[in-house]
PDB file of C-alpha atoms in Angstrom:
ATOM      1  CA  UNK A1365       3.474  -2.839 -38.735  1.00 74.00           C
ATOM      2  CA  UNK A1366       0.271  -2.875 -40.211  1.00 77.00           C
ATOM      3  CA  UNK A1367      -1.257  -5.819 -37.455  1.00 75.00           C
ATOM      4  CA  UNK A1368      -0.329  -3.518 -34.653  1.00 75.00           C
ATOM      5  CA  UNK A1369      -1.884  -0.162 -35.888  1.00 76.00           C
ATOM      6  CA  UNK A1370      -5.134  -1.869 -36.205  1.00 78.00           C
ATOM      7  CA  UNK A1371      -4.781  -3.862 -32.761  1.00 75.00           C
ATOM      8  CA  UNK A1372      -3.995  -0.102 -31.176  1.00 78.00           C
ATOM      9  CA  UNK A1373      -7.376   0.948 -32.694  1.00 77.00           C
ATOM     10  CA  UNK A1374      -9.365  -1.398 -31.429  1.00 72.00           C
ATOM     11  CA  UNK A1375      -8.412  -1.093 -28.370  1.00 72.00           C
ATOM     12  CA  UNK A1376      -8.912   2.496 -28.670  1.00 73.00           C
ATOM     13  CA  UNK A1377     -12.515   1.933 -29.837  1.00 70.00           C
ATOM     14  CA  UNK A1378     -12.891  -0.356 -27.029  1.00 64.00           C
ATOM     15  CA  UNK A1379     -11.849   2.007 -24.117  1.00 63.00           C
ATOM     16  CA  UNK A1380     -14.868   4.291 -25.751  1.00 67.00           C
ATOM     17  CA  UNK A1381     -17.233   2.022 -25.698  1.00 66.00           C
ATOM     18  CA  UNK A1382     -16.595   0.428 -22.343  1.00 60.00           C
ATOM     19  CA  UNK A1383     -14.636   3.053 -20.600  1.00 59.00           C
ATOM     20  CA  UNK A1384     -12.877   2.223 -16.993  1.00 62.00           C
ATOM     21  CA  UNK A1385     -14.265   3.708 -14.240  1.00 61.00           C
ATOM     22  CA  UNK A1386     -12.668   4.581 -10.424  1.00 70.00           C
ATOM     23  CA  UNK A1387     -13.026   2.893  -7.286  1.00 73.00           C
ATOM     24  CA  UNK A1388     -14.073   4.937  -4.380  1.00 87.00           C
ATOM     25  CA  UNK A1389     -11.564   4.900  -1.875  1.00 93.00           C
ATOM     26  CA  UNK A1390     -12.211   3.185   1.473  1.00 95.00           C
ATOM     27  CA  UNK A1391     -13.057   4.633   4.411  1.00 95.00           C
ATOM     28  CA  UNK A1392     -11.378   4.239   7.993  1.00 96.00           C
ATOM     29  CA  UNK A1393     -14.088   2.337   9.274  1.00 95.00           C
ATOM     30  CA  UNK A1394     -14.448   0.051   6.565  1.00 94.00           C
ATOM     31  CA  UNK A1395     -10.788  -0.202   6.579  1.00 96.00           C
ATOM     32  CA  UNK A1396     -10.554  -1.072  10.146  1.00 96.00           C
ATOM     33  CA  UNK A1397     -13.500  -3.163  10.005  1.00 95.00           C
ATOM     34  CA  UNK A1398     -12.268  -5.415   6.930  1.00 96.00           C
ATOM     35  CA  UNK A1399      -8.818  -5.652   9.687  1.00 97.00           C
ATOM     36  CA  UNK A1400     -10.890  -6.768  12.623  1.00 96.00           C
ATOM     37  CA  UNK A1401     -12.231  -9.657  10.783  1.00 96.00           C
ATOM     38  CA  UNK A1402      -9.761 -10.931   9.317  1.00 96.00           C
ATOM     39  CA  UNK A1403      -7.723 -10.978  12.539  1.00 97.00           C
ATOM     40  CA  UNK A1404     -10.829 -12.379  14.171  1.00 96.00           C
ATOM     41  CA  UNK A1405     -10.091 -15.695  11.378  1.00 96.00           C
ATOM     42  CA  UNK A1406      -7.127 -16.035  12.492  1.00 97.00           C
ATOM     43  CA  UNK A1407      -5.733 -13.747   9.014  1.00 97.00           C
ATOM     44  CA  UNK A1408      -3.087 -12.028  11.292  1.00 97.00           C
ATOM     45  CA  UNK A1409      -0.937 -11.600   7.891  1.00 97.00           C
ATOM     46  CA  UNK A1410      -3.432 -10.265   5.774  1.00 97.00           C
ATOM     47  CA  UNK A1411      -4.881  -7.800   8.241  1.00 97.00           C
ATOM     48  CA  UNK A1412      -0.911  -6.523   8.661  1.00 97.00           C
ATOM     49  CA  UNK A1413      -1.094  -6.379   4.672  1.00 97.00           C
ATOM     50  CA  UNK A1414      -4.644  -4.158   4.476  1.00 97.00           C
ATOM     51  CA  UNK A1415      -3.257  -1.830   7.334  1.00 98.00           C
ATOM     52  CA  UNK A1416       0.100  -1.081   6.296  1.00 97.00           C
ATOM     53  CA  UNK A1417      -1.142  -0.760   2.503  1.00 97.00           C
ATOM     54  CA  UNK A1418      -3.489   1.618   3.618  1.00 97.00           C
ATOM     55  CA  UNK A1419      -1.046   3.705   6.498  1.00 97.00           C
ATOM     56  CA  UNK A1420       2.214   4.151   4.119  1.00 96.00           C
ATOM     57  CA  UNK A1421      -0.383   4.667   0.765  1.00 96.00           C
ATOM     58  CA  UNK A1422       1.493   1.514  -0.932  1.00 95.00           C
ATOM     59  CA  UNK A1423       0.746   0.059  -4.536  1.00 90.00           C
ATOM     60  CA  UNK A1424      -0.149  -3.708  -4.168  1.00 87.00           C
ATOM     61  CA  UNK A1425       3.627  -4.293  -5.940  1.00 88.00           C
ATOM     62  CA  UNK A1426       5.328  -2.531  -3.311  1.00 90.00           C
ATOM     63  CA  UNK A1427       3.662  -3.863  -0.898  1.00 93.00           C
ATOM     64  CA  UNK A1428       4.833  -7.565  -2.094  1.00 91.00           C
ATOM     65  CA  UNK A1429       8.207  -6.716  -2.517  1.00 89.00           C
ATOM     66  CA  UNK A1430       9.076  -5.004   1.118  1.00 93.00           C
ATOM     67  CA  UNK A1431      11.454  -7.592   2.756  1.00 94.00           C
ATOM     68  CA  UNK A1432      11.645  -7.729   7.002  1.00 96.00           C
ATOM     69  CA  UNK A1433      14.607  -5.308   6.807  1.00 94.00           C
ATOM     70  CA  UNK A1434      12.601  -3.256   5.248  1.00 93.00           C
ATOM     71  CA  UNK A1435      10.435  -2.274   8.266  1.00 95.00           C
ATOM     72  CA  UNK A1436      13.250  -0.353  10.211  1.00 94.00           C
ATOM     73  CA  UNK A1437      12.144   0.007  14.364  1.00 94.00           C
ATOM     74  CA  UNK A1438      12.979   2.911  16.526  1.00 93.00           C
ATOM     75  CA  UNK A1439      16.284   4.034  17.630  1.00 87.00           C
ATOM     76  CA  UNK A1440      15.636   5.807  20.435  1.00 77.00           C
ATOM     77  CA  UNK A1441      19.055   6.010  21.399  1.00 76.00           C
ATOM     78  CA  UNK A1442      19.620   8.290  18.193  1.00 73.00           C
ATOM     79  CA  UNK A1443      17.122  10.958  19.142  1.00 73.00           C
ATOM     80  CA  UNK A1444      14.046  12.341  18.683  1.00 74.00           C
ATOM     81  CA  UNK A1445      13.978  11.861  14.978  1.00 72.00           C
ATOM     82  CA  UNK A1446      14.069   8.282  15.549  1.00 78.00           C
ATOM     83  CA  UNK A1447      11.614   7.566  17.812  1.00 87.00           C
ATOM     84  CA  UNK A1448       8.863   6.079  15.122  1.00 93.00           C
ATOM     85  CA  UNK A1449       8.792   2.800  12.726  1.00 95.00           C
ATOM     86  CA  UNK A1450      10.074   3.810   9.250  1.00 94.00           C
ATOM     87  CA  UNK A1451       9.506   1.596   6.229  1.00 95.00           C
ATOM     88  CA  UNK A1452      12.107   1.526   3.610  1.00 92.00           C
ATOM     89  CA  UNK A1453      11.166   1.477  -0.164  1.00 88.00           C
ATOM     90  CA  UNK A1454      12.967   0.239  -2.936  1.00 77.00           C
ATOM     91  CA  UNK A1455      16.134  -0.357  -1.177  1.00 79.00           C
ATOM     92  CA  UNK A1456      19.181  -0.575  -3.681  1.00 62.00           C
ATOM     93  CA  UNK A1457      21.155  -3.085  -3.015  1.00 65.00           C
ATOM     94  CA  UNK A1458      22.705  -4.063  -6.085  1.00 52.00           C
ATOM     95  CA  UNK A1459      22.294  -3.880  -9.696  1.00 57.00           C
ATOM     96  CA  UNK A1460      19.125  -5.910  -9.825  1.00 55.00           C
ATOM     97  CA  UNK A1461      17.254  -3.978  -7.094  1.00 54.00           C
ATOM     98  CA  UNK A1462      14.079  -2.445  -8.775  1.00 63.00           C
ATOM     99  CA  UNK A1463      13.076   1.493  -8.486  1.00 54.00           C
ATOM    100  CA  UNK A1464       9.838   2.851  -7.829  1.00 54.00           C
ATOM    101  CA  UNK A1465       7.256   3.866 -10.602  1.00 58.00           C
ATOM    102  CA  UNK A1466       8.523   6.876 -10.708  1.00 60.00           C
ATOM    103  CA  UNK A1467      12.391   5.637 -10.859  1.00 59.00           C
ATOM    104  CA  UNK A1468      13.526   6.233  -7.212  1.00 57.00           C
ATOM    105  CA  UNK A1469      15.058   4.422  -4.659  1.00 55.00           C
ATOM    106  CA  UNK A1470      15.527   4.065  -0.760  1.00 63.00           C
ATOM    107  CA  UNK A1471      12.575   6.444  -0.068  1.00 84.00           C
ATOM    108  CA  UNK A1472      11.478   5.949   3.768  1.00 87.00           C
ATOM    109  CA  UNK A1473       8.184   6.573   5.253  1.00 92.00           C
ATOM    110  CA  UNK A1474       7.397   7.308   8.693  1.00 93.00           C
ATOM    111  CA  UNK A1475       4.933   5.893  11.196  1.00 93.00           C
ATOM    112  CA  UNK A1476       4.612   9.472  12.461  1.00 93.00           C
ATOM    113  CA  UNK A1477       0.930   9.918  13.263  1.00 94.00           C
ATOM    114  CA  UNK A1478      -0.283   9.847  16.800  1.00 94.00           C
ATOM    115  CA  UNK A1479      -3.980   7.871  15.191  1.00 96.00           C
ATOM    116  CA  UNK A1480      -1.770   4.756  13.889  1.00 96.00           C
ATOM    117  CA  UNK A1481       0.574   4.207  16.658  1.00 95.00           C
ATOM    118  CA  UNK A1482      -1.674   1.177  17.690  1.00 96.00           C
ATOM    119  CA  UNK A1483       0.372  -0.600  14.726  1.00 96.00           C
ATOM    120  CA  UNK A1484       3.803  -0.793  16.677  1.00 96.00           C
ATOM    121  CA  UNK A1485       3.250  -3.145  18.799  1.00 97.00           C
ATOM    122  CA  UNK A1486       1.719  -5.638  15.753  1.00 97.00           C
ATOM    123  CA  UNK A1487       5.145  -4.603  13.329  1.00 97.00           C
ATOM    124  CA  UNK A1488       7.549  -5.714  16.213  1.00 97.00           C
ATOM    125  CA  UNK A1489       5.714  -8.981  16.260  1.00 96.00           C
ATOM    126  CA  UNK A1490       5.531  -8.932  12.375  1.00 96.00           C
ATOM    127  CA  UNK A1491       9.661  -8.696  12.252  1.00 96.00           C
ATOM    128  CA  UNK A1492      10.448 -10.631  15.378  1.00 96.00           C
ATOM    129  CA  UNK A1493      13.221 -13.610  14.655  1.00 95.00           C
ATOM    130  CA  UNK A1494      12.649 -13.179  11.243  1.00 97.00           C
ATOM    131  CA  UNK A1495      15.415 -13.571   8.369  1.00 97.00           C
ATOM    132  CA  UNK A1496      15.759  -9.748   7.302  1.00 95.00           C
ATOM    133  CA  UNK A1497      16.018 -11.578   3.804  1.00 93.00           C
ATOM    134  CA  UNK A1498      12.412 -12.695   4.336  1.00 96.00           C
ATOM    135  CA  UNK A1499       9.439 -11.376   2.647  1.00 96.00           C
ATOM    136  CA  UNK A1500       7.512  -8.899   5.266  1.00 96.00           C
ATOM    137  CA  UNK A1501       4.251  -9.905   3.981  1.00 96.00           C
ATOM    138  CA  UNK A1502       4.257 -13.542   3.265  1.00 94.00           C
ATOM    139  CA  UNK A1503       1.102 -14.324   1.357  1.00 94.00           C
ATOM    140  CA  UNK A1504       0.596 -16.805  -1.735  1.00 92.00           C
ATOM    141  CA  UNK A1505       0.284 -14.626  -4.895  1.00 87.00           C
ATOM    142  CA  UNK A1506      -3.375 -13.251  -5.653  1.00 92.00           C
ATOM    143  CA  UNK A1507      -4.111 -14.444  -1.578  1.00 96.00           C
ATOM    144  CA  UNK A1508      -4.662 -10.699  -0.258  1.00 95.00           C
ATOM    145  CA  UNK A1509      -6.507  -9.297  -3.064  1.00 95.00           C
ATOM    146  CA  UNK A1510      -8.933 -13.069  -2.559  1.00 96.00           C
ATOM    147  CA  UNK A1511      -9.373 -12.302   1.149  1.00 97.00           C
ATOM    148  CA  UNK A1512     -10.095  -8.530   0.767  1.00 96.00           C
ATOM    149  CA  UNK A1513     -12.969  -9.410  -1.810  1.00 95.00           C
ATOM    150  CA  UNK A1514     -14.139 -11.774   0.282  1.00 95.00           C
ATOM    151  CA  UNK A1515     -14.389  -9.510   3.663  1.00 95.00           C
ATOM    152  CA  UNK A1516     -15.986  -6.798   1.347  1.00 93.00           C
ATOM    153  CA  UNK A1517     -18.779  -8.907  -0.305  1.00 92.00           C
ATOM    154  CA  UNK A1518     -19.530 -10.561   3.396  1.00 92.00           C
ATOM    155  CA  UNK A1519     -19.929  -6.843   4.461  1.00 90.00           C
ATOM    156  CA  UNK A1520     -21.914  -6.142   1.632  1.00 91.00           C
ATOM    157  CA  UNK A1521     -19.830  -4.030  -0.318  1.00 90.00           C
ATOM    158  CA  UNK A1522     -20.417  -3.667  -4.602  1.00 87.00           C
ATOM    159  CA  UNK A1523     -18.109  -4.057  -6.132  1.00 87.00           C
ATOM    160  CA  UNK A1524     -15.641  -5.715  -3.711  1.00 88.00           C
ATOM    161  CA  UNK A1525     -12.352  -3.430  -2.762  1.00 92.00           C
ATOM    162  CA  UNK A1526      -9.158  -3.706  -4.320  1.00 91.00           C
ATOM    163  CA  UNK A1527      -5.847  -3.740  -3.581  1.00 92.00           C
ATOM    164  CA  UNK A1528      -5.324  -0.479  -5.128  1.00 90.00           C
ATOM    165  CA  UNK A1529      -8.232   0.878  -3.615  1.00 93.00           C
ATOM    166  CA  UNK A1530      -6.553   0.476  -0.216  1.00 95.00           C
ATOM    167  CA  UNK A1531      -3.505   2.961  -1.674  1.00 93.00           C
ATOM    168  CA  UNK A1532      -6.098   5.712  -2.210  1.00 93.00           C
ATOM    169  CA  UNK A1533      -7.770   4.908   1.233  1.00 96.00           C
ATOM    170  CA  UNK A1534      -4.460   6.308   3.102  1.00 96.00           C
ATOM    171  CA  UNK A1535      -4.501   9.690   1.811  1.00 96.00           C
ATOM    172  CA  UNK A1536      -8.554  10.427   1.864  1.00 96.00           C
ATOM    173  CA  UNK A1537      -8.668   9.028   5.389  1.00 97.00           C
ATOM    174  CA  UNK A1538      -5.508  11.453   6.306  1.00 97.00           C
ATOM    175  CA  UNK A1539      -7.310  14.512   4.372  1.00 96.00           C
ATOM    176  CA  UNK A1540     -10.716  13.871   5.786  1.00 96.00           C
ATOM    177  CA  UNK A1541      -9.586  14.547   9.555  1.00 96.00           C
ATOM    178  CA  UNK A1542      -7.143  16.853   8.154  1.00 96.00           C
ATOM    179  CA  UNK A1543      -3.512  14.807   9.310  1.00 96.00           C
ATOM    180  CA  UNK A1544      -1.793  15.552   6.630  1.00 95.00           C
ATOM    181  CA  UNK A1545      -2.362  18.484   4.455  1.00 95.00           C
ATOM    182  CA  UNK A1546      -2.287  17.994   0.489  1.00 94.00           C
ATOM    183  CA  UNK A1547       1.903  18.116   0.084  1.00 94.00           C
ATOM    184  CA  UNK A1548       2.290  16.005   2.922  1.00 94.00           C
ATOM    185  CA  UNK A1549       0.254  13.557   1.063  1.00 94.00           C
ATOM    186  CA  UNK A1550       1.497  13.888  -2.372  1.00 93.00           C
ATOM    187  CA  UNK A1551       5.054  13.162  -0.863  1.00 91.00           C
ATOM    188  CA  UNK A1552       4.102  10.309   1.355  1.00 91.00           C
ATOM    189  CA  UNK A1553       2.097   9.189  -1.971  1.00 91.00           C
ATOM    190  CA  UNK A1554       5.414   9.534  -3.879  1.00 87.00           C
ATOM    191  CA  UNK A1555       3.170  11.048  -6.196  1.00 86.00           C
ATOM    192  CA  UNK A1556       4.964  13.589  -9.124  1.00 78.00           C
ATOM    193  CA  UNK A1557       2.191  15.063 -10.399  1.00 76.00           C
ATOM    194  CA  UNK A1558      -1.153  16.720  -8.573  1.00 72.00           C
ATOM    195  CA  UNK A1559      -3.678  15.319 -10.291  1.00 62.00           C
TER     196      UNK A1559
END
């Protein structure tokens, strides 16, 4: 259709003349910082959300759509290899259930760094008597991504941080005191490609 070649042109044109540009991602400190004050508001919730967005590298949609089941505790009873908190993404549970972006499901990450075990105490309390139904992070739509740019402009941050900023924040913080070495991020990323 004639309508739509021209509409794909503009917006072509467009991107050219005001092209997008990357957010910086966010370092531990400002990370932790952003946490502290929001838990010092009484944002328990929305601290949880920041930190776990940023420990398990999560895209603000997955992050939305973990469920309290989701966030699997220790079995130390099974072994060694159960010994840390595991998060379960994408779980398939029927026909309906939605894959990742990159069209898998049930992937698990691991708690397994010795620098974030300060979180385990704060996910048993996040999944304690709780529905396993529930949502894990139970925020109003848009209410994260409001609190987060409100933390960042009272600490004087420009532009304010994004939720997506806080899925790049993982892996440079990981890098940058050398945690996790570029595959282990790319997998925990459930990134394909290396760019």
């Amino acid at each position: 259709d004639r309508a739509v070649h021209r509409a794909r042109q503009a917006l072509r044109g467009w991107k050219r003349l005001a092209p997008g540009f990357s957010r910086l991602p966010l370092p531990w400190e400002v990370v932790a910082g952003a946490a502290m004050l929001m838990l010092s508001e009484g944002l328990w919730v929305e601290a949880m959300g920041v930190l776990i967005s940023v420990i398990f590298y999560l895209r603000p949609g997955e992050l939305v759509r973990l469920r309290v089941r989701s966030l699997v505790p220790p079995l130390l009873a099974a072994g060694a290899g159960h010994r840390h908190w595991t998060l379960i993404m994408h779980e398939q549970e029927n026909e309906n259930s939605k894959a990742s972006k990159t069209g898998v499901y049930d992937e698990s990450l691991i708690l397994d760094l010795d620098k974030y075990q300060f979180l385990a105490p704060a996910l048993a309390r996040l999944v304690a008597d709780r529905p396993p139904s529930a949502p894990l992070i139970d925020l109003p739509p848009g209410r994260l991504s409001h609190v987060l740019a409100s933390i960042g402009s009272r600490l004087g941050m420009k532009p304010s941080p994004l939720l997506y900023q806080l899925r790049h924040s993982g892996p440079s913080i990981d890098f940058a005191d050398q945690s996790r070495d570029l595959m282990g991020i790319k997998r925990r990323g459930r990134w394909r490609s290396d760019s």
